[in-house]
Structures are given as C-alpha cells and as structure tokens.
Short mmCIF file of C-alpha atoms and ligand atoms in Angstrom, two decimals:
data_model
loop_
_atom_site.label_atom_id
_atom_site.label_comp_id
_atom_site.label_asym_id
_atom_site.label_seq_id
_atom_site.Cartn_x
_atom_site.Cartn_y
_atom_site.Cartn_z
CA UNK A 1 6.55 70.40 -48.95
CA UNK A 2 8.62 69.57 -52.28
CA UNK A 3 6.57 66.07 -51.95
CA UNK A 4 3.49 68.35 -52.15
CA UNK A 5 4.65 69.99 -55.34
CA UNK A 6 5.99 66.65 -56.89
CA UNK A 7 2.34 65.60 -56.75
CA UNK A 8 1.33 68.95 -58.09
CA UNK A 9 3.30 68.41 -60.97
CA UNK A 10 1.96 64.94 -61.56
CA UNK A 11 -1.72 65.75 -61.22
CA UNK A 12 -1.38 68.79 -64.17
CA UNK A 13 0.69 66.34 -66.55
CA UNK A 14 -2.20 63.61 -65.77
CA UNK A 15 -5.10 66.57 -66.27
CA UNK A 16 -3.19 67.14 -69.44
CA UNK A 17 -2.36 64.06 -71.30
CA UNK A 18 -6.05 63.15 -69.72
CA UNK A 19 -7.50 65.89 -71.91
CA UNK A 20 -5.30 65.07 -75.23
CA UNK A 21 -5.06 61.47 -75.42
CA UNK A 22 -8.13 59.42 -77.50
CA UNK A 23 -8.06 55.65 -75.99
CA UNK A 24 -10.74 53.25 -76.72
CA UNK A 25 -12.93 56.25 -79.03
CA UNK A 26 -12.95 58.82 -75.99
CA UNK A 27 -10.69 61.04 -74.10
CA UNK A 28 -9.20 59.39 -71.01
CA UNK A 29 -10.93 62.27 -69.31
CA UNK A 30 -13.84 60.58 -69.99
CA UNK A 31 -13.13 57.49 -68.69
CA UNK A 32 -15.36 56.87 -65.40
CA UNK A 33 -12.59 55.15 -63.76
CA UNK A 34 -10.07 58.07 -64.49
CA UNK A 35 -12.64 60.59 -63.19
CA UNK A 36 -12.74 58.56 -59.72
CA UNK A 37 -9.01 58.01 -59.50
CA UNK A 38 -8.03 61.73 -60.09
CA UNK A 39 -11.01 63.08 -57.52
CA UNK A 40 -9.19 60.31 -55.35
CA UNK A 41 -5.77 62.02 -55.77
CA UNK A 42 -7.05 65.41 -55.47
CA UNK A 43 -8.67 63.97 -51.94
CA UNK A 44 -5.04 62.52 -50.82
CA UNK A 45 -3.29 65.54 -51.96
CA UNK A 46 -5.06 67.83 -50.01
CA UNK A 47 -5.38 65.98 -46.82
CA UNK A 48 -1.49 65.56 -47.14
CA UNK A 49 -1.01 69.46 -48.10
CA UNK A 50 -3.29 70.15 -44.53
CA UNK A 51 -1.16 68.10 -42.42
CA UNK A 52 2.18 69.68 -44.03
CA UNK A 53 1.00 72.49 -43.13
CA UNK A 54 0.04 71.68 -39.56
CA UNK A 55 3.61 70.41 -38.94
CA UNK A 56 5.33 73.22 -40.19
CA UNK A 57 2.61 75.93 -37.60
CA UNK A 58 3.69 73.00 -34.48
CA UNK A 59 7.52 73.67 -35.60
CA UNK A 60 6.95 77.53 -35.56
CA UNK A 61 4.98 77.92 -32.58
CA UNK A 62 5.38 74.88 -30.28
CA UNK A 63 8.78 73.62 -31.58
CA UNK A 64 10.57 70.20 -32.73
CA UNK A 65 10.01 68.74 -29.62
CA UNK A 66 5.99 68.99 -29.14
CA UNK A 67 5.80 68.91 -33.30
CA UNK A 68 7.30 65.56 -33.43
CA UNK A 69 4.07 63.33 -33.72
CA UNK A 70 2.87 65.51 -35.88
CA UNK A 71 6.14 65.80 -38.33
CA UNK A 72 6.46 61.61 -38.01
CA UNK A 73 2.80 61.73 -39.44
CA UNK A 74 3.71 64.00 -42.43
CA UNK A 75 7.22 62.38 -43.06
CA UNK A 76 4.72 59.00 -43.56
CA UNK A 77 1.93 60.72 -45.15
CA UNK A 78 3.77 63.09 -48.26
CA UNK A 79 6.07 60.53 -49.90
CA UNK A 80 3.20 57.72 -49.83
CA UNK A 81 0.13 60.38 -51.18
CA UNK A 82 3.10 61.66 -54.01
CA UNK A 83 3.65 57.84 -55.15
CA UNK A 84 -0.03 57.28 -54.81
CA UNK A 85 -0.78 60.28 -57.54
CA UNK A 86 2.49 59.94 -59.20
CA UNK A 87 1.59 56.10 -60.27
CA UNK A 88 -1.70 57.05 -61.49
CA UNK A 89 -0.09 59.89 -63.31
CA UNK A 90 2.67 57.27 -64.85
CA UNK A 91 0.00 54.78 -65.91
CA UNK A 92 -2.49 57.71 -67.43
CA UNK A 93 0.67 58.69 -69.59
CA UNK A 94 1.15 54.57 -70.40
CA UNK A 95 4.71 54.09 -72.09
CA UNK A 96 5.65 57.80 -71.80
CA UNK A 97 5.54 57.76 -68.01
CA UNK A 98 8.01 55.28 -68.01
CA UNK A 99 10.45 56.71 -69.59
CA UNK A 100 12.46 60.06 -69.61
CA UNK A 101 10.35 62.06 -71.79
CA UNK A 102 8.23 62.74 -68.58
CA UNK A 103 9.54 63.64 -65.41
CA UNK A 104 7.30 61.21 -63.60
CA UNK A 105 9.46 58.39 -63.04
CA UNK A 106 12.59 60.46 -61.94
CA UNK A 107 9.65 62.27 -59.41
CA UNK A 108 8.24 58.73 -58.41
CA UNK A 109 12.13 57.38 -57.58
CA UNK A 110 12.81 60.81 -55.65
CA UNK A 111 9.92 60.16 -53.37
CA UNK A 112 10.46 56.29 -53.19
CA UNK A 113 13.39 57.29 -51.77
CA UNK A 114 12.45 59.33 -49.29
CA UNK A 115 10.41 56.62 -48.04
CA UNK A 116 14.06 55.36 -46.19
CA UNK A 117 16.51 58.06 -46.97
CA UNK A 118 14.22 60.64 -44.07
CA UNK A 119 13.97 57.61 -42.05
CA UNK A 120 11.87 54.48 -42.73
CA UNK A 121 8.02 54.66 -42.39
CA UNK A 122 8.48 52.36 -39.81
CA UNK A 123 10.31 54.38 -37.31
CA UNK A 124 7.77 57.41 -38.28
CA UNK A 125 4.93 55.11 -37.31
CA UNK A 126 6.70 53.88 -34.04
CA UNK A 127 7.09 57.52 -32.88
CA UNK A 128 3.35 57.93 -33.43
CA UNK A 129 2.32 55.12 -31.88
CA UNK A 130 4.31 55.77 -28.95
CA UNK A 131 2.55 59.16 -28.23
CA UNK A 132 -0.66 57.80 -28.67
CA UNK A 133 -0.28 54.95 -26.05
CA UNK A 134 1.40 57.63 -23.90
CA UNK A 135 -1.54 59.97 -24.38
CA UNK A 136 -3.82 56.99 -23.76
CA UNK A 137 -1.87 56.34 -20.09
CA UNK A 138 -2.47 60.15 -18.91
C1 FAD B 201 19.62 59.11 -50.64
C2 FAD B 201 19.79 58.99 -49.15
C3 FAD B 201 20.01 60.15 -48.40
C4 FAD B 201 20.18 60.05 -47.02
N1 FAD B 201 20.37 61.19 -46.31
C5 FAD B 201 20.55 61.13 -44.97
C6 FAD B 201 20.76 62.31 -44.18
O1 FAD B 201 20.78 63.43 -44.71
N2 FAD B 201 20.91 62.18 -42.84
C7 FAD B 201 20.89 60.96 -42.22
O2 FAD B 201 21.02 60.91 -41.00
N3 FAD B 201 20.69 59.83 -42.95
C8 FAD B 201 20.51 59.87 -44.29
N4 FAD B 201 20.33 58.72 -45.01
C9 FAD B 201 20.35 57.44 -44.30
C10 FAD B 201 18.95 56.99 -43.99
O3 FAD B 201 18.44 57.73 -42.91
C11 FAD B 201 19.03 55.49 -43.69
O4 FAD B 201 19.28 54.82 -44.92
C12 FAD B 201 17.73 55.01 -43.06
O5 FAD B 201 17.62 55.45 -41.72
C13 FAD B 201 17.65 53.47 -43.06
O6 FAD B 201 18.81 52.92 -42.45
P1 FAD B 201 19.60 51.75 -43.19
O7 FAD B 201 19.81 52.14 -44.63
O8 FAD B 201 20.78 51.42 -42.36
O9 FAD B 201 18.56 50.55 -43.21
P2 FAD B 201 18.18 49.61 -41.98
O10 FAD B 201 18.37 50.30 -40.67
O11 FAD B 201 18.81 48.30 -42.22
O12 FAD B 201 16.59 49.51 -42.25
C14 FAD B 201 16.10 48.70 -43.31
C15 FAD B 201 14.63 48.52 -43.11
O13 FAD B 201 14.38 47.90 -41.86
C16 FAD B 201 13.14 48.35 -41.35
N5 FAD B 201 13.35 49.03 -40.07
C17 FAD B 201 14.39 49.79 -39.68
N6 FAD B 201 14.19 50.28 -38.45
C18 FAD B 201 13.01 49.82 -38.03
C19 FAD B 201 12.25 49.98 -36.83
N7 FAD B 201 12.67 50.73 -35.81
N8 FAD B 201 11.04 49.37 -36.76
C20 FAD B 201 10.60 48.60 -37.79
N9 FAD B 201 11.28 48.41 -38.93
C21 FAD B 201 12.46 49.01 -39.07
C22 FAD B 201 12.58 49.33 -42.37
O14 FAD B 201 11.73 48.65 -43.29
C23 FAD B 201 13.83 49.81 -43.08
O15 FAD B 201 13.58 50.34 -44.36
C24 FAD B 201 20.14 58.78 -46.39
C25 FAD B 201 19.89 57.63 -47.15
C26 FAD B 201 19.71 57.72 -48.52
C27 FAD B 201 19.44 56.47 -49.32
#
C-alpha cells in the first residue's frame, strides 16, 4: 500500500514539472512520448492498486493462508510498478530527480529495496508458480 502512494507521489511531481518545464520549445507535457509513458504509468498503477486491494479483502475474509498467492503476486507487482513510474518520474525531472531536492530517488531506493528486504521476487514468483501447477493437477 505505501508502494501505491510512493507512485502517487511520483506521478503528481512528474504531472507537475511536466506542466512547468519548456524543453526543446514545448512543455514536456506536450511531448508525444511523455503523453504515452504517463498513460502507461497511470495503466500500471492502477492494475497494481486493484491487486493490493484484492490481497488485503483475501487477508480479511479468507486469511494468510488461502491469500498467499495472491499477497506473493502483490509483494512482486507494487515495488516493480513504483520503480517503473518512479524512473520515468526521475528522468521527466532530468538532473533534479537525481538528487535530493526531489524525493524521487530516496522513494526509488526505498522500493528497490523492498524488492529483497520483503523477500526476493524470486521466492514471490516460486510461491505462485507452485499454486498454479497445483491448481493445474486438481
Ligand atoms: C532493509 C532490510 C530489511 C529487512 N527486514 C526484514 C524483516 O523485517 N524480516 C525478515 O525476516 N527479513 C528481513 N530482511 C532480510 C530479507 O528478507 C533478506 O535479505 C532476503 O530474504 C534475502 O536474503 P539474503 O539477503 O540472505 O540473500 P540471499 O538469500 O543470498 O538471496 C540473494 C538473491 O538470490 C536469489 N534467490 C534467493 N532465493 C531464491 C529462490 N528461492 N529462488 C530463486 N532465486 C533466489 C534472489 O535473486 C536473491 O535476491 C531485511 C533485509 C533488508 C535489506
């Protein structure tokens, strides 16, 4: 869920520098390749925010146990869509999202992180597999 709002946070400072900043004798708003790769992170971001949310309603009403393909698919999902939308916000702000005048690249680390530090992707996407081949043998 904080992944979620991490890539919130990055799509309104890349909506906003996209609106203020002139490059090549236009707004980067009106870019064509900016338009596709913010519709592209809007698309990510809410297919992410769906499946949060489908974990957390398994949790509630089924439990960890019965919720865990579902969770492993979220835990792989969030921090990849945030780094996905928090790169494009980084390179929309050029220099500035490098440094510490944003708070992109101390979002982009915290979600890099939790890449390993919730468990690698790896294991996630074993525990998926798993149920599907088990579903597969019923
Ligand atoms: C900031 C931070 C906070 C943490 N907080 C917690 C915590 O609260 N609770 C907790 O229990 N642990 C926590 N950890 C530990 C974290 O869960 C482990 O770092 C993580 O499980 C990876 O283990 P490892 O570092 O020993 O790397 P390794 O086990 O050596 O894994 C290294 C890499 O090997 C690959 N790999 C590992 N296992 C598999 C596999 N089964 N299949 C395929 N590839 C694989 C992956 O690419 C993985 O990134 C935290 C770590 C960090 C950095």
């Amino acid at each position: 869920m904080r992944l979620i709002g991490a890539a919130e946070r990055g799509m309104q400072l890349t909506v906003e520098r996209a609106l203020k900043r002139r490059a090549f004798g236009k707004l980067i708003a009106q870019h064509g390749s900016f338009l596709s790769d913010i519709a592209k992170c809007r698309i990510e971001l809410e297919k992410t925010r769906l499946l949060v949310l489908e974990a957390a309603d398994q949790l509630d009403h089924l439990g960890n146990k019965k919720a865990r393909g579902t969770i492993a698919m979220a835990k792989v999902a969030a921090p990849n869509m945030a780094l996905k939308v928090l790169d494009m916000a980084m390179q929309v702000h050029g220099a500035a999202g490098l440094s510490g005048d944003t708070v992109l690249a101390h979002l982009w680390a915290t979600s890099r992180t939790l890449r390993i530090a919730d468990g690698p992707d790896e294991v996630h996407l074993g525990t998926i597999a798993k149920l599907e081949l088990r579903r597969a043998k019923l």
